[in-house]
Structure formats: structure tokens, C-alpha cells
């Protein structure tokens, strides 16, 4: 991609003159990314150039760049070929943001589990229809990994969340996969809360995971939905009365 500073459109960046100008800069750059006028890999103008274009100090520009970097929208590279480059937020970063939302607000494990029931049950028809032999083989490898962990008393809820993300990937829809992957952090936190109430839930959950894979392999939507409903409802019952911060 050509650097934004070499574009024929000299009006990409507009001077700002309001309070909290760094946020206005952030909003302008976000809008340019949404509109496709800045694309993944594009290099932003230098700090000096941005100062001139926005009509602000270097401190203000740096603050805006720090916010964009924290949100995963740019990457800062150092060195002779360094600078600020447009990036795409990763699924991991989205998941971290949602996990922070859960821990820093009134979002409860019950809220998360209720949302899971809507999302994960809703995608199952696509998963059952589209899962390939390679997908099913990958799910069974995750089941084997879970069984080994259980036999060594080393099972963690991260194994469960990894399995659920892998099931979502079987839908072969990037939007679905991104949505469920971004939910990884909150899901993990809620499952850890449930495990406190039921320390052996990993063993039962793995058995249900295996039943779900069998249903997917047989293209049996009805059974897959029934298994997932039982699976998520059990977690919902365990976390129903947990309040934020518990």
C-alpha cells in the first residue's frame, strides 16, 4: 500500500480545535480506516507531518497514536524504516477487551453464559452442515488433549474455551469465528467461576464435547443442539448467583 502521506487527497487529515483533541484525531483515523481510505499496512505520516496537518502539538499526536496502538489499530515500528502502520485488531485483543469489560463493569458470569447460549446454539446448524473431515479431526485431537490433561489432573478451562472456538471455526464464516473468538476471554472467566463451584466440571464437560463432535460428524443438528443446550445450561446453573467481583 502507498503511504498515506503520498496520497493525492491532501485533505485526509483535518485540523482540530476542540477539547480532548487527541480523541478527535483518533476518531478521524478510525473513520478513514472504516472508509477504506487507510488500509492494513499503510504507513501514517510522520509525527511532525501529523502535527502540521492536525494543527496540534507533538504531545497530542503521540497520545492519539498510543490510543490507536492500544486498540490494535496501528503498530509502531522503530528504526530507519519505522513509523506508525495501520493494523487490524486481532481476535486475541478483542477477547482481552471483552474480558476487561467483564471484570471492570457489572457484567456477570450469568450474563456471559446467557449470551453464549444465543450465539453457540445459533451457529450449530452452520457448524453441522459445513464441518469438514479435517475440522472433525481437529476437534477430536482437542478431545484427546483434554483427556490427557484430565488423566494428569492438569485440566484447565482454557482447554474448554479453545474447543468452543474451534467448533465455531467449523462454520467457515469469518464473522462467526471472530465473534466467538473475541468472546474467548469472558467465556474463560465465567467457566473458571463455574469450576470453583464444581471442580470436576472439566471431566463432564469433555464428555459432552465428545458427544457434540459425534453429532457434528453424523450431521445431526437436533442432537448437537440438545448436547450444547445441556452443556451451557449446566454452566448457567453454576454461575447464576455469582455477582461481579465475586
PDB file of C-alpha atoms in Angstrom:
ATOM      1  CA  UNK A   1       0.000   0.000   0.000  1.00  0.00           C
ATOM      2  CA  UNK A   2       1.128   3.539  -0.647  1.00  0.00           C
ATOM      3  CA  UNK A   3       1.868   5.655   2.400  1.00  0.00           C
ATOM      4  CA  UNK A   4      -0.977   7.951   3.369  1.00  0.00           C
ATOM      5  CA  UNK A   5       1.400  10.916   3.027  1.00  0.00           C
ATOM      6  CA  UNK A   6       1.762  10.263  -0.717  1.00  0.00           C
ATOM      7  CA  UNK A   7      -1.950  10.160  -1.485  1.00  0.00           C
ATOM      8  CA  UNK A   8      -3.322  12.688  -3.956  1.00  0.00           C
ATOM      9  CA  UNK A   9      -6.023  13.545  -1.448  1.00  0.00           C
ATOM     10  CA  UNK A  10      -4.430  16.272   0.674  1.00  0.00           C
ATOM     11  CA  UNK A  11      -7.459  16.571   2.920  1.00  0.00           C
ATOM     12  CA  UNK A  12      -7.309  13.183   4.634  1.00  0.00           C
ATOM     13  CA  UNK A  13      -6.414  14.801   7.947  1.00  0.00           C
ATOM     14  CA  UNK A  14      -8.253  17.923   9.108  1.00  0.00           C
ATOM     15  CA  UNK A  15      -7.103  20.400  11.782  1.00  0.00           C
ATOM     16  CA  UNK A  16      -8.929  20.107  15.081  1.00  0.00           C
ATOM     17  CA  UNK A  17      -9.671  22.803  17.625  1.00  0.00           C
ATOM     18  CA  UNK A  18     -11.814  21.275  20.369  1.00  0.00           C
ATOM     19  CA  UNK A  19     -11.219  19.866  23.851  1.00  0.00           C
ATOM     20  CA  UNK A  20      -9.559  16.459  24.058  1.00  0.00           C
ATOM     21  CA  UNK A  21      -8.118  16.890  20.591  1.00  0.00           C
ATOM     22  CA  UNK A  22      -6.223  13.603  20.807  1.00  0.00           C
ATOM     23  CA  UNK A  23      -9.561  11.739  20.817  1.00  0.00           C
ATOM     24  CA  UNK A  24     -10.726  13.700  17.791  1.00  0.00           C
ATOM     25  CA  UNK A  25      -7.561  12.599  15.996  1.00  0.00           C
ATOM     26  CA  UNK A  26      -8.254   9.007  16.993  1.00  0.00           C
ATOM     27  CA  UNK A  27     -11.807   9.297  15.676  1.00  0.00           C
ATOM     28  CA  UNK A  28     -10.644  10.777  12.369  1.00  0.00           C
ATOM     29  CA  UNK A  29      -8.156   7.965  11.779  1.00  0.00           C
ATOM     30  CA  UNK A  30     -10.731   5.326  12.752  1.00  0.00           C
ATOM     31  CA  UNK A  31     -13.143   6.821  10.237  1.00  0.00           C
ATOM     32  CA  UNK A  32     -10.508   6.747   7.499  1.00  0.00           C
ATOM     33  CA  UNK A  33      -9.916   3.059   8.227  1.00  0.00           C
ATOM     34  CA  UNK A  34     -13.664   2.312   8.129  1.00  0.00           C
ATOM     35  CA  UNK A  35     -13.978   4.096   4.791  1.00  0.00           C
ATOM     36  CA  UNK A  36     -11.039   2.170   3.340  1.00  0.00           C
ATOM     37  CA  UNK A  37      -9.025   5.325   2.775  1.00  0.00           C
ATOM     38  CA  UNK A  38      -6.423   3.899   5.133  1.00  0.00           C
ATOM     39  CA  UNK A  39      -5.823   0.164   4.764  1.00  0.00           C
ATOM     40  CA  UNK A  40      -3.945  -2.522   6.656  1.00  0.00           C
ATOM     41  CA  UNK A  41      -0.218  -1.930   6.172  1.00  0.00           C
ATOM     42  CA  UNK A  42      -0.484   1.745   5.211  1.00  0.00           C
ATOM     43  CA  UNK A  43       2.090   3.932   6.870  1.00  0.00           C
ATOM     44  CA  UNK A  44       0.821   7.062   8.571  1.00  0.00           C
ATOM     45  CA  UNK A  45       2.646  10.344   8.037  1.00  0.00           C
ATOM     46  CA  UNK A  46       5.449  11.188  10.456  1.00  0.00           C
ATOM     47  CA  UNK A  47       4.666  12.765  13.827  1.00  0.00           C
ATOM     48  CA  UNK A  48       5.906  16.116  12.516  1.00  0.00           C
ATOM     49  CA  UNK A  49       3.665  15.853   9.454  1.00  0.00           C
ATOM     50  CA  UNK A  50       0.644  14.836  11.545  1.00  0.00           C
ATOM     51  CA  UNK A  51       1.234  17.806  13.857  1.00  0.00           C
ATOM     52  CA  UNK A  52       1.101  20.135  10.877  1.00  0.00           C
ATOM     53  CA  UNK A  53      -1.944  18.509   9.312  1.00  0.00           C
ATOM     54  CA  UNK A  54      -3.969  18.418  12.519  1.00  0.00           C
ATOM     55  CA  UNK A  55      -2.637  21.715  13.808  1.00  0.00           C
ATOM     56  CA  UNK A  56      -1.701  20.275  17.214  1.00  0.00           C
ATOM     57  CA  UNK A  57       1.387  19.635  19.332  1.00  0.00           C
ATOM     58  CA  UNK A  58       3.573  16.532  19.111  1.00  0.00           C
ATOM     59  CA  UNK A  59       2.441  15.516  22.613  1.00  0.00           C
ATOM     60  CA  UNK A  60      -1.171  15.423  21.394  1.00  0.00           C
ATOM     61  CA  UNK A  61      -0.267  13.352  18.327  1.00  0.00           C
ATOM     62  CA  UNK A  62       1.686  10.886  20.453  1.00  0.00           C
ATOM     63  CA  UNK A  63      -1.230  10.497  22.827  1.00  0.00           C
ATOM     64  CA  UNK A  64      -3.550   9.715  19.911  1.00  0.00           C
ATOM     65  CA  UNK A  65      -1.086   7.191  18.490  1.00  0.00           C
ATOM     66  CA  UNK A  66      -0.812   5.474  21.868  1.00  0.00           C
ATOM     67  CA  UNK A  67      -4.610   5.091  21.986  1.00  0.00           C
ATOM     68  CA  UNK A  68      -4.720   3.692  18.451  1.00  0.00           C
ATOM     69  CA  UNK A  69      -1.902   1.268  19.255  1.00  0.00           C
ATOM     70  CA  UNK A  70      -3.648   0.111  22.451  1.00  0.00           C
ATOM     71  CA  UNK A  71      -6.783  -0.573  20.395  1.00  0.00           C
ATOM     72  CA  UNK A  72      -4.797  -2.628  17.888  1.00  0.00           C
ATOM     73  CA  UNK A  73      -5.494  -0.219  15.030  1.00  0.00           C
ATOM     74  CA  UNK A  74      -1.865   0.710  14.418  1.00  0.00           C
ATOM     75  CA  UNK A  75       1.541  -0.808  15.066  1.00  0.00           C
ATOM     76  CA  UNK A  76       4.542   1.329  15.981  1.00  0.00           C
ATOM     77  CA  UNK A  77       7.824   0.203  14.415  1.00  0.00           C
ATOM     78  CA  UNK A  78      11.205   1.638  15.355  1.00  0.00           C
ATOM     79  CA  UNK A  79      14.330   2.019  13.280  1.00  0.00           C
ATOM     80  CA  UNK A  80      15.163   3.586   9.945  1.00  0.00           C
ATOM     81  CA  UNK A  81      12.028   2.095   8.380  1.00  0.00           C
ATOM     82  CA  UNK A  82       9.907   2.623  11.448  1.00  0.00           C
ATOM     83  CA  UNK A  83       6.758   4.620  11.939  1.00  0.00           C
ATOM     84  CA  UNK A  84       3.063   4.072  12.598  1.00  0.00           C
ATOM     85  CA  UNK A  85       1.395   1.481  10.367  1.00  0.00           C
ATOM     86  CA  UNK A  86      -2.304   0.669  10.091  1.00  0.00           C
ATOM     87  CA  UNK A  87      -3.127  -2.772  11.507  1.00  0.00           C
ATOM     88  CA  UNK A  88      -6.184  -4.958  12.004  1.00  0.00           C
ATOM     89  CA  UNK A  89      -7.263  -5.719  15.582  1.00  0.00           C
ATOM     90  CA  UNK A  90      -6.562  -9.355  16.422  1.00  0.00           C
ATOM     91  CA  UNK A  91      -9.157 -11.739  17.792  1.00  0.00           C
ATOM     92  CA  UNK A  92      -7.000 -12.094  20.891  1.00  0.00           C
ATOM     93  CA  UNK A  93      -7.060  -8.352  21.510  1.00  0.00           C
ATOM     94  CA  UNK A  94     -10.818  -8.277  21.088  1.00  0.00           C
ATOM     95  CA  UNK A  95     -11.127 -11.070  23.603  1.00  0.00           C
ATOM     96  CA  UNK A  96      -8.914  -9.220  26.063  1.00  0.00           C
ATOM     97  CA  UNK A  97     -11.088  -6.137  25.695  1.00  0.00           C
ATOM     98  CA  UNK A  98     -14.263  -8.073  26.412  1.00  0.00           C
ATOM     99  CA  UNK A  99     -12.618  -9.764  29.385  1.00  0.00           C
ATOM    100  CA  UNK A 100     -11.688  -6.335  30.732  1.00  0.00           C
ATOM    101  CA  UNK A 101     -15.295  -5.252  30.217  1.00  0.00           C
ATOM    102  CA  UNK A 102     -16.471  -8.175  32.274  1.00  0.00           C
ATOM    103  CA  UNK A 103     -14.064  -7.538  35.148  1.00  0.00           C
ATOM    104  CA  UNK A 104     -14.353  -3.758  35.218  1.00  0.00           C
ATOM    105  CA  UNK A 105     -18.136  -3.387  34.822  1.00  0.00           C
ATOM    106  CA  UNK A 106     -21.274  -5.062  36.134  1.00  0.00           C
ATOM    107  CA  UNK A 107     -21.119  -7.833  33.523  1.00  0.00           C
ATOM    108  CA  UNK A 108     -21.677 -11.123  35.376  1.00  0.00           C
ATOM    109  CA  UNK A 109     -20.760 -14.728  34.505  1.00  0.00           C
ATOM    110  CA  UNK A 110     -24.507 -15.336  34.144  1.00  0.00           C
ATOM    111  CA  UNK A 111     -24.716 -12.551  31.545  1.00  0.00           C
ATOM    112  CA  UNK A 112     -21.865 -14.143  29.607  1.00  0.00           C
ATOM    113  CA  UNK A 113     -23.360 -17.629  29.742  1.00  0.00           C
ATOM    114  CA  UNK A 114     -26.740 -16.353  28.576  1.00  0.00           C
ATOM    115  CA  UNK A 115     -25.064 -14.673  25.604  1.00  0.00           C
ATOM    116  CA  UNK A 116     -23.195 -17.897  24.876  1.00  0.00           C
ATOM    117  CA  UNK A 117     -26.461 -19.823  24.692  1.00  0.00           C
ATOM    118  CA  UNK A 118     -27.734 -17.483  21.996  1.00  0.00           C
ATOM    119  CA  UNK A 119     -24.539 -17.438  19.964  1.00  0.00           C
ATOM    120  CA  UNK A 120     -23.316 -21.014  20.263  1.00  0.00           C
ATOM    121  CA  UNK A 121     -26.711 -22.633  19.769  1.00  0.00           C
ATOM    122  CA  UNK A 122     -27.459 -20.309  16.871  1.00  0.00           C
ATOM    123  CA  UNK A 123     -24.351 -21.261  14.903  1.00  0.00           C
ATOM    124  CA  UNK A 124     -24.722 -25.036  15.279  1.00  0.00           C
ATOM    125  CA  UNK A 125     -26.763 -25.569  12.079  1.00  0.00           C
ATOM    126  CA  UNK A 126     -23.914 -23.983  10.095  1.00  0.00           C
ATOM    127  CA  UNK A 127     -21.291 -25.975  12.006  1.00  0.00           C
ATOM    128  CA  UNK A 128     -23.085 -29.288  11.391  1.00  0.00           C
ATOM    129  CA  UNK A 129     -23.614 -28.511   7.707  1.00  0.00           C
ATOM    130  CA  UNK A 130     -20.136 -27.189   6.919  1.00  0.00           C
ATOM    131  CA  UNK A 131     -17.666 -29.020   9.158  1.00  0.00           C
ATOM    132  CA  UNK A 132     -15.069 -30.830   7.056  1.00  0.00           C
ATOM    133  CA  UNK A 133     -13.253 -34.068   7.813  1.00  0.00           C
ATOM    134  CA  UNK A 134     -10.207 -32.002   8.766  1.00  0.00           C
ATOM    135  CA  UNK A 135     -12.355 -29.908  11.129  1.00  0.00           C
ATOM    136  CA  UNK A 136     -13.693 -33.003  12.868  1.00  0.00           C
ATOM    137  CA  UNK A 137     -10.214 -34.483  13.076  1.00  0.00           C
ATOM    138  CA  UNK A 138      -9.019 -31.277  14.718  1.00  0.00           C
ATOM    139  CA  UNK A 139     -11.862 -31.379  17.248  1.00  0.00           C
ATOM    140  CA  UNK A 140     -11.007 -34.962  18.139  1.00  0.00           C
ATOM    141  CA  UNK A 141      -7.370 -34.003  18.678  1.00  0.00           C
ATOM    142  CA  UNK A 142      -8.563 -31.364  21.156  1.00  0.00           C
ATOM    143  CA  UNK A 143     -10.625 -34.036  22.905  1.00  0.00           C
ATOM    144  CA  UNK A 144      -7.537 -36.250  23.168  1.00  0.00           C
ATOM    145  CA  UNK A 145      -5.584 -33.346  24.625  1.00  0.00           C
ATOM    146  CA  UNK A 146      -8.320 -32.795  27.191  1.00  0.00           C
ATOM    147  CA  UNK A 147      -8.350 -36.469  28.149  1.00  0.00           C
ATOM    148  CA  UNK A 148      -4.608 -36.455  28.695  1.00  0.00           C
ATOM    149  CA  UNK A 149      -4.913 -33.356  30.867  1.00  0.00           C
ATOM    150  CA  UNK A 150      -7.682 -34.978  32.891  1.00  0.00           C
ATOM    151  CA  UNK A 151      -5.608 -38.118  33.419  1.00  0.00           C
ATOM    152  CA  UNK A 152      -2.770 -35.964  34.725  1.00  0.00           C
ATOM    153  CA  UNK A 153      -5.059 -33.820  36.868  1.00  0.00           C
ATOM    154  CA  UNK A 154      -3.960 -30.845  34.760  1.00  0.00           C
ATOM    155  CA  UNK A 155      -7.217 -29.872  33.050  1.00  0.00           C
ATOM    156  CA  UNK A 156      -7.874 -26.133  32.796  1.00  0.00           C
ATOM    157  CA  UNK A 157     -10.843 -24.179  31.496  1.00  0.00           C
ATOM    158  CA  UNK A 158      -8.692 -22.784  28.696  1.00  0.00           C
ATOM    159  CA  UNK A 159      -8.942 -26.220  27.074  1.00  0.00           C
ATOM    160  CA  UNK A 160     -12.719 -25.874  27.106  1.00  0.00           C
ATOM    161  CA  UNK A 161     -12.736 -22.390  25.599  1.00  0.00           C
ATOM    162  CA  UNK A 162     -10.267 -23.479  22.909  1.00  0.00           C
ATOM    163  CA  UNK A 163     -12.647 -26.296  21.972  1.00  0.00           C
ATOM    164  CA  UNK A 164     -15.634 -23.945  21.703  1.00  0.00           C
ATOM    165  CA  UNK A 165     -13.677 -21.537  19.494  1.00  0.00           C
ATOM    166  CA  UNK A 166     -12.658 -24.468  17.277  1.00  0.00           C
ATOM    167  CA  UNK A 167     -16.312 -25.519  16.948  1.00  0.00           C
ATOM    168  CA  UNK A 168     -17.193 -22.001  15.801  1.00  0.00           C
ATOM    169  CA  UNK A 169     -14.443 -22.161  13.168  1.00  0.00           C
ATOM    170  CA  UNK A 170     -16.229 -25.170  11.659  1.00  0.00           C
ATOM    171  CA  UNK A 171     -18.966 -22.812  10.446  1.00  0.00           C
ATOM    172  CA  UNK A 172     -16.424 -21.415   7.970  1.00  0.00           C
ATOM    173  CA  UNK A 173     -17.788 -17.917   8.403  1.00  0.00           C
ATOM    174  CA  UNK A 174     -15.143 -15.328   9.374  1.00  0.00           C
ATOM    175  CA  UNK A 175     -17.711 -13.161  11.160  1.00  0.00           C
ATOM    176  CA  UNK A 176     -18.889 -16.064  13.327  1.00  0.00           C
ATOM    177  CA  UNK A 177     -15.350 -17.185  14.102  1.00  0.00           C
ATOM    178  CA  UNK A 178     -14.272 -13.663  15.025  1.00  0.00           C
ATOM    179  CA  UNK A 179     -17.316 -13.142  17.231  1.00  0.00           C
ATOM    180  CA  UNK A 180     -16.816 -16.359  19.197  1.00  0.00           C
ATOM    181  CA  UNK A 181     -13.035 -15.936  19.347  1.00  0.00           C
ATOM    182  CA  UNK A 182     -13.451 -12.417  20.702  1.00  0.00           C
ATOM    183  CA  UNK A 183     -15.693 -13.906  23.386  1.00  0.00           C
ATOM    184  CA  UNK A 184     -12.878 -16.218  24.496  1.00  0.00           C
ATOM    185  CA  UNK A 185     -11.789 -14.019  27.427  1.00  0.00           C
ATOM    186  CA  UNK A 186     -15.207 -13.573  29.047  1.00  0.00           C
ATOM    187  CA  UNK A 187     -16.044 -17.232  28.442  1.00  0.00           C
ATOM    188  CA  UNK A 188     -12.855 -18.306  30.191  1.00  0.00           C
ATOM    189  CA  UNK A 189     -13.552 -16.082  33.177  1.00  0.00           C
ATOM    190  CA  UNK A 190     -17.116 -17.382  33.547  1.00  0.00           C
ATOM    191  CA  UNK A 191     -16.011 -21.021  33.245  1.00  0.00           C
ATOM    192  CA  UNK A 192     -13.354 -20.520  35.894  1.00  0.00           C
ATOM    193  CA  UNK A 193     -16.048 -19.165  38.191  1.00  0.00           C
ATOM    194  CA  UNK A 194     -18.207 -22.216  37.459  1.00  0.00           C
ATOM    195  CA  UNK A 195     -15.282 -24.554  38.140  1.00  0.00           C
ATOM    196  CA  UNK A 196     -14.962 -23.118  41.637  1.00  0.00           C
ATOM    197  CA  UNK A 197     -18.494 -24.341  42.314  1.00  0.00           C
ATOM    198  CA  UNK A 198     -17.967 -27.676  40.527  1.00  0.00           C
ATOM    199  CA  UNK A 199     -14.263 -28.671  40.460  1.00  0.00           C
ATOM    200  CA  UNK A 200     -14.956 -31.795  38.364  1.00  0.00           C
ATOM    201  CA  UNK A 201     -16.845 -29.954  35.626  1.00  0.00           C
ATOM    202  CA  UNK A 202     -13.949 -30.423  33.201  1.00  0.00           C
ATOM    203  CA  UNK A 203     -14.493 -34.170  33.086  1.00  0.00           C
ATOM    204  CA  UNK A 204     -18.226 -33.903  32.469  1.00  0.00           C
ATOM    205  CA  UNK A 205     -17.720 -31.078  30.003  1.00  0.00           C
ATOM    206  CA  UNK A 206     -15.224 -33.133  27.995  1.00  0.00           C
ATOM    207  CA  UNK A 207     -17.743 -35.993  27.776  1.00  0.00           C
ATOM    208  CA  UNK A 208     -20.293 -33.524  26.398  1.00  0.00           C
ATOM    209  CA  UNK A 209     -17.725 -32.151  23.974  1.00  0.00           C
ATOM    210  CA  UNK A 210     -17.196 -35.678  22.661  1.00  0.00           C
ATOM    211  CA  UNK A 211     -20.943 -36.184  22.225  1.00  0.00           C
ATOM    212  CA  UNK A 212     -21.124 -32.897  20.342  1.00  0.00           C
ATOM    213  CA  UNK A 213     -18.359 -33.933  17.931  1.00  0.00           C
ATOM    214  CA  UNK A 214     -20.154 -37.225  17.307  1.00  0.00           C
ATOM    215  CA  UNK A 215     -23.337 -35.322  16.437  1.00  0.00           C
ATOM    216  CA  UNK A 216     -21.459 -32.954  14.125  1.00  0.00           C
ATOM    217  CA  UNK A 217     -19.809 -35.871  12.342  1.00  0.00           C
ATOM    218  CA  UNK A 218     -23.215 -37.523  11.847  1.00  0.00           C
ATOM    219  CA  UNK A 219     -24.706 -34.224  10.589  1.00  0.00           C
ATOM    220  CA  UNK A 220     -27.284 -34.478  13.368  1.00  0.00           C
ATOM    221  CA  UNK A 221     -28.348 -30.914  14.172  1.00  0.00           C
ATOM    222  CA  UNK A 222     -31.045 -31.925  16.641  1.00  0.00           C
ATOM    223  CA  UNK A 223     -28.645 -33.921  18.799  1.00  0.00           C
ATOM    224  CA  UNK A 224     -25.939 -31.281  18.545  1.00  0.00           C
ATOM    225  CA  UNK A 225     -28.360 -28.620  19.794  1.00  0.00           C
ATOM    226  CA  UNK A 226     -29.552 -30.872  22.623  1.00  0.00           C
ATOM    227  CA  UNK A 227     -25.986 -31.589  23.761  1.00  0.00           C
ATOM    228  CA  UNK A 228     -24.945 -27.945  23.631  1.00  0.00           C
ATOM    229  CA  UNK A 229     -28.099 -26.848  25.455  1.00  0.00           C
ATOM    230  CA  UNK A 230     -27.406 -29.269  28.312  1.00  0.00           C
ATOM    231  CA  UNK A 231     -23.741 -28.233  28.309  1.00  0.00           C
ATOM    232  CA  UNK A 232     -24.358 -24.489  28.576  1.00  0.00           C
ATOM    233  CA  UNK A 233     -27.366 -24.784  30.902  1.00  0.00           C
ATOM    234  CA  UNK A 234     -25.208 -26.655  33.406  1.00  0.00           C
ATOM    235  CA  UNK A 235     -22.731 -23.780  33.454  1.00  0.00           C
ATOM    236  CA  UNK A 236     -25.603 -21.287  33.704  1.00  0.00           C
ATOM    237  CA  UNK A 237     -26.893 -23.028  36.832  1.00  0.00           C
ATOM    238  CA  UNK A 238     -23.446 -22.904  38.432  1.00  0.00           C
ATOM    239  CA  UNK A 239     -22.890 -19.171  37.861  1.00  0.00           C
ATOM    240  CA  UNK A 240     -26.465 -17.904  38.238  1.00  0.00           C
ATOM    241  CA  UNK A 241     -25.920 -16.250  41.613  1.00  0.00           C
ATOM    242  CA  UNK A 242     -22.356 -15.006  41.138  1.00  0.00           C
ATOM    243  CA  UNK A 243     -22.083 -11.234  41.288  1.00  0.00           C
ATOM    244  CA  UNK A 244     -19.377  -9.054  39.666  1.00  0.00           C
ATOM    245  CA  UNK A 245     -16.147  -9.243  41.602  1.00  0.00           C
ATOM    246  CA  UNK A 246     -17.027 -12.496  43.414  1.00  0.00           C
TER     247      UNK A 246
END
